[in-house]
Amino acid sequence: MQKDYNMSQLTLPIETSILIPDNDLSQHVNDIVESIPDIEFEGFKHHRGSTAYHPKMMLKIILYAYTQSVFSGRKIERLLHDSLRMMWLSQRQTPSYKTINRSACPLRNQCMKSNSKANKKIMRNYNWEYFKAQINQKLSKPETQKIYNQRKIDVEPVFRFMKAILVFNRMSVRGINKVKREFGFVLMALNLRKLVASSAAKLMIKGKNPRFFVFYENL
């Protein structure tokens, strides 16, 4: 005996949220973004070109993608077609990676200098090389290595979580303002995972079924 398997039959419900647990990570992302007042998104309104995607929807899909260690615009676009949770957060809207990245902005030349040679200079900081050599000499001593190993474990867990759990090893943008924004997304994604894991642990202590999709229990 085999269960009925028919590719021509409608199996998914019209409302995709039915298939998502109440306490799922995507539900938390949706609730947090929806709690932000609409006035905070007034700066994204414009009256030129085609109709823009809603900024809350864009924030939801980027935040959820970051919680799943997806940082590339092209991979986020692919996730919008493959992930049921992303389909629900975007309500089946599929912005392209160009919209997510905004790398080909038509106003770019008005905001940046057109002389590309200015960004091709190679500079060497000899003061940095001097202090780096001193640190390398200190770290080569056994007693210093022992202290540094303790520091990596106790003082820097946030960066360890970012690299080991979110698999975030490098920035994908340039410029201090863009780096601050991307780093903010990473920290929000990390805090969301901690929030979901903490809530699931509390429900399990009370003997309830958390119905959480917690992928990393060590957070």
CSV table of C-alpha atoms in Angstrom, one decimal:
chain,number,residue,atom,x,y,z
A,1,MET,CA,0.0,0.0,0.0
A,2,GLN,CA,1.2,3.5,-0.8
A,3,LYS,CA,-0.2,6.9,0.0
A,4,ASP,CA,-1.9,8.7,-2.8
A,5,TYR,CA,0.5,11.0,-4.7
A,6,ASN,CA,-1.0,13.2,-7.4
A,7,MET,CA,0.9,16.1,-8.8
A,8,SER,CA,-2.2,17.6,-10.5
A,9,GLN,CA,-4.2,17.9,-7.3
A,10,LEU,CA,-4.3,21.2,-5.2
A,11,THR,CA,-2.4,20.4,-2.0
A,12,LEU,CA,-1.4,23.8,-0.6
A,13,PRO,CA,-4.0,26.0,1.1
A,14,ILE,CA,-4.8,29.4,-0.4
A,15,GLU,CA,-3.7,31.1,2.9
A,16,THR,CA,-0.1,30.1,3.4
A,17,SER,CA,0.0,31.2,7.0
A,18,ILE,CA,-2.0,28.1,8.0
A,19,LEU,CA,1.1,26.0,7.4
A,20,ILE,CA,3.4,28.2,9.5
A,21,PRO,CA,3.4,27.5,13.3
A,22,ASP,CA,2.2,30.3,15.6
A,23,ASN,CA,5.6,30.7,17.3
A,24,ASP,CA,7.8,30.4,14.2
A,25,LEU,CA,10.7,32.7,13.7
A,26,SER,CA,9.0,34.2,10.7
A,27,GLN,CA,6.0,35.1,12.9
A,28,HIS,CA,8.3,37.0,15.2
A,29,VAL,CA,9.8,38.9,12.3
A,30,ASN,CA,6.4,39.8,11.1
A,31,ASP,CA,5.2,40.9,14.5
A,32,ILE,CA,8.2,43.0,15.2
A,33,VAL,CA,8.2,44.8,11.9
A,34,GLU,CA,4.4,45.4,12.1
A,35,SER,CA,4.9,47.0,15.5
A,36,ILE,CA,7.0,49.8,13.9
A,37,PRO,CA,4.9,53.0,13.3
A,38,ASP,CA,4.2,53.8,9.7
A,39,ILE,CA,5.7,57.3,10.1
A,40,GLU,CA,9.1,55.7,10.4
A,41,PHE,CA,8.9,54.6,6.7
A,42,GLU,CA,7.8,58.0,5.3
A,43,GLY,CA,11.3,58.6,4.0
A,44,PHE,CA,10.9,55.7,1.5
A,45,LYS,CA,8.0,57.3,-0.3
A,46,HIS,CA,8.6,58.7,-3.8
A,47,HIS,CA,6.5,60.0,-6.7
A,48,ARG,CA,8.8,58.9,-9.6
A,49,GLY,CA,9.0,55.7,-11.6
A,50,SER,CA,7.0,52.6,-11.0
A,51,THR,CA,5.2,51.8,-7.8
A,52,ALA,CA,7.7,50.8,-5.1
A,53,TYR,CA,7.5,47.7,-2.9
A,54,HIS,CA,6.2,48.3,0.7
A,55,PRO,CA,9.2,49.0,2.9
A,56,LYS,CA,7.8,46.8,5.7
A,57,MET,CA,7.7,43.9,3.3
A,58,MET,CA,11.3,44.5,2.2
A,59,LEU,CA,12.5,44.8,5.8
A,60,LYS,CA,10.7,41.5,6.7
A,61,ILE,CA,12.3,39.5,3.9
A,62,ILE,CA,15.8,40.9,4.5
A,63,LEU,CA,15.6,40.3,8.3
A,64,TYR,CA,14.3,36.8,7.9
A,65,ALA,CA,16.9,36.0,5.3
A,66,TYR,CA,19.7,37.2,7.6
A,67,THR,CA,18.3,34.9,10.4
A,68,GLN,CA,18.8,32.0,7.9
A,69,SER,CA,22.4,33.1,7.1
A,70,VAL,CA,21.4,34.4,3.6
A,71,PHE,CA,23.1,37.7,2.9
A,72,SER,CA,23.3,37.8,-0.9
A,73,GLY,CA,20.7,39.7,-2.9
A,74,ARG,CA,20.5,37.0,-5.5
A,75,LYS,CA,20.1,34.3,-2.9
A,76,ILE,CA,17.3,36.3,-1.1
A,77,GLU,CA,15.5,36.6,-4.5
A,78,ARG,CA,15.8,32.8,-4.9
A,79,LEU,CA,14.5,32.2,-1.4
A,80,LEU,CA,11.4,34.2,-2.3
A,81,HIS,CA,10.6,31.5,-4.8
A,82,ASP,CA,11.6,28.5,-2.7
A,83,SER,CA,10.7,29.2,0.9
A,84,LEU,CA,7.1,29.0,2.1
A,85,ARG,CA,7.9,31.5,5.0
A,86,MET,CA,9.4,34.0,2.6
A,87,MET,CA,6.3,33.7,0.3
A,88,TRP,CA,4.1,34.4,3.3
A,89,LEU,CA,6.2,37.4,4.5
A,90,SER,CA,6.3,38.9,1.0
A,91,GLN,CA,2.7,37.8,0.1
A,92,ARG,CA,4.1,36.2,-3.1
A,93,GLN,CA,5.7,39.5,-4.2
A,94,THR,CA,9.1,38.8,-5.7
A,95,PRO,CA,11.4,41.8,-5.9
A,96,SER,CA,14.6,41.2,-7.9
A,97,TYR,CA,18.0,41.2,-6.4
A,98,LYS,CA,18.5,44.6,-8.1
A,99,THR,CA,15.7,46.0,-6.0
A,100,ILE,CA,17.1,44.4,-2.8
A,101,ASN,CA,20.6,45.6,-3.4
A,102,ARG,CA,20.0,48.9,-5.1
A,103,SER,CA,23.4,48.6,-6.6
A,104,ALA,CA,22.4,50.1,-10.0
A,105,CYS,CA,20.7,53.2,-8.6
A,106,PRO,CA,20.0,55.8,-11.4
A,107,LEU,CA,21.0,58.6,-9.0
A,108,ARG,CA,24.4,57.0,-8.2
A,109,ASN,CA,26.4,59.4,-10.4
A,110,GLN,CA,24.8,62.4,-8.6
A,111,CYS,CA,25.9,61.1,-5.2
A,112,MET,CA,29.4,59.8,-6.0
A,113,LYS,CA,32.4,61.3,-7.8
A,114,SER,CA,32.8,60.1,-11.4
A,115,ASN,CA,36.6,59.9,-11.1
A,116,SER,CA,37.1,56.2,-10.5
A,117,LYS,CA,40.9,56.5,-10.4
A,118,ALA,CA,40.6,58.1,-6.9
A,119,ASN,CA,39.5,54.7,-5.5
A,120,LYS,CA,42.5,52.8,-6.9
A,121,LYS,CA,45.3,54.1,-4.7
A,122,ILE,CA,47.2,51.6,-2.6
A,123,MET,CA,48.3,53.0,0.8
A,124,ARG,CA,50.5,51.3,3.4
A,125,ASN,CA,50.3,52.3,7.1
A,126,TYR,CA,53.8,51.7,8.6
A,127,ASN,CA,52.6,52.6,12.1
A,128,TRP,CA,50.0,49.8,11.8
A,129,GLU,CA,52.7,47.4,10.7
A,130,TYR,CA,54.9,48.3,13.7
A,131,PHE,CA,52.2,47.7,16.2
A,132,LYS,CA,51.0,44.6,14.5
A,133,ALA,CA,54.6,43.2,14.7
A,134,GLN,CA,54.6,44.0,18.4
A,135,ILE,CA,51.3,42.2,19.0
A,136,ASN,CA,52.5,39.1,17.0
A,137,GLN,CA,55.6,39.0,19.2
A,138,LYS,CA,53.5,39.1,22.4
A,139,LEU,CA,51.1,36.5,21.1
A,140,SER,CA,53.9,34.1,20.4
A,141,LYS,CA,54.6,33.7,24.1
A,142,PRO,CA,52.8,30.8,25.8
A,143,GLU,CA,51.5,32.8,28.7
A,144,THR,CA,50.0,35.4,26.4
A,145,GLN,CA,48.4,32.8,24.2
A,146,LYS,CA,46.7,31.3,27.3
A,147,ILE,CA,45.2,34.7,28.3
A,148,TYR,CA,44.1,35.4,24.7
A,149,ASN,CA,42.4,32.0,24.4
A,150,GLN,CA,40.4,32.8,27.5
A,151,ARG,CA,39.5,36.2,26.1
A,152,LYS,CA,38.1,34.7,22.9
A,153,ILE,CA,35.8,32.4,24.8
A,154,ASP,CA,34.5,34.7,27.5
A,155,VAL,CA,34.5,38.2,26.0
A,156,GLU,CA,33.7,37.8,22.4
A,157,PRO,CA,30.7,35.4,22.2
A,158,VAL,CA,28.7,37.8,20.0
A,159,PHE,CA,31.2,37.7,17.2
A,160,ARG,CA,31.7,34.0,17.6
A,161,PHE,CA,27.9,33.5,17.2
A,162,MET,CA,27.9,35.8,14.1
A,163,LYS,CA,30.6,33.7,12.4
A,164,ALA,CA,29.7,30.2,13.6
A,165,ILE,CA,25.9,30.3,13.6
A,166,LEU,CA,24.9,33.0,11.2
A,167,VAL,CA,28.0,32.2,9.0
A,168,PHE,CA,28.6,36.0,8.6
A,169,ASN,CA,32.3,36.4,8.0
A,170,ARG,CA,32.6,39.6,6.0
A,171,MET,CA,30.7,42.7,5.0
A,172,SER,CA,29.1,42.8,1.5
A,173,VAL,CA,29.0,46.7,1.3
A,174,ARG,CA,31.4,49.6,1.4
A,175,GLY,CA,31.2,52.9,3.3
A,176,ILE,CA,30.7,53.5,7.0
A,177,ASN,CA,27.0,54.2,6.7
A,178,LYS,CA,26.3,51.1,4.7
A,179,VAL,CA,28.4,49.0,7.0
A,180,LYS,CA,26.5,50.3,10.0
A,181,ARG,CA,23.2,49.4,8.4
A,182,GLU,CA,24.3,45.9,7.4
A,183,PHE,CA,25.8,45.3,10.8
A,184,GLY,CA,22.5,46.4,12.3
A,185,PHE,CA,20.6,43.8,10.3
A,186,VAL,CA,23.1,41.1,11.4
A,187,LEU,CA,22.6,42.0,15.1
A,188,MET,CA,18.8,42.1,14.7
A,189,ALA,CA,18.9,38.7,13.1
A,190,LEU,CA,21.0,37.3,15.9
A,191,ASN,CA,18.7,38.8,18.6
A,192,LEU,CA,15.7,37.3,16.8
A,193,ARG,CA,17.1,33.8,16.9
A,194,LYS,CA,18.0,34.3,20.6
A,195,LEU,CA,14.4,35.5,21.3
A,196,VAL,CA,12.9,32.5,19.6
A,197,ALA,CA,15.2,30.0,21.3
A,198,SER,CA,14.6,31.6,24.8
A,199,SER,CA,10.8,31.6,24.4
A,200,ALA,CA,10.9,27.9,23.3
A,201,ALA,CA,13.0,27.0,26.3
A,202,LYS,CA,10.6,28.7,28.7
A,203,LEU,CA,7.6,26.8,27.2
A,204,MET,CA,9.4,23.5,27.5
A,205,ILE,CA,10.2,24.2,31.2
A,206,LYS,CA,6.4,24.7,31.7
A,207,GLY,CA,5.7,21.4,30.0
A,208,LYS,CA,4.1,22.9,26.9
A,209,ASN,CA,4.8,22.1,23.3
A,210,PRO,CA,6.6,25.3,21.9
A,211,ARG,CA,6.0,24.3,18.3
A,212,PHE,CA,9.1,26.3,17.4
A,213,PHE,CA,11.4,25.6,14.5
A,214,VAL,CA,14.6,26.2,16.5
A,215,PHE,CA,17.6,25.3,14.3
A,216,TYR,CA,20.3,26.1,16.8
A,217,GLU,CA,19.6,25.1,20.4
A,218,ASN,CA,22.8,26.6,21.8
A,219,LEU,CA,21.5,30.2,21.5
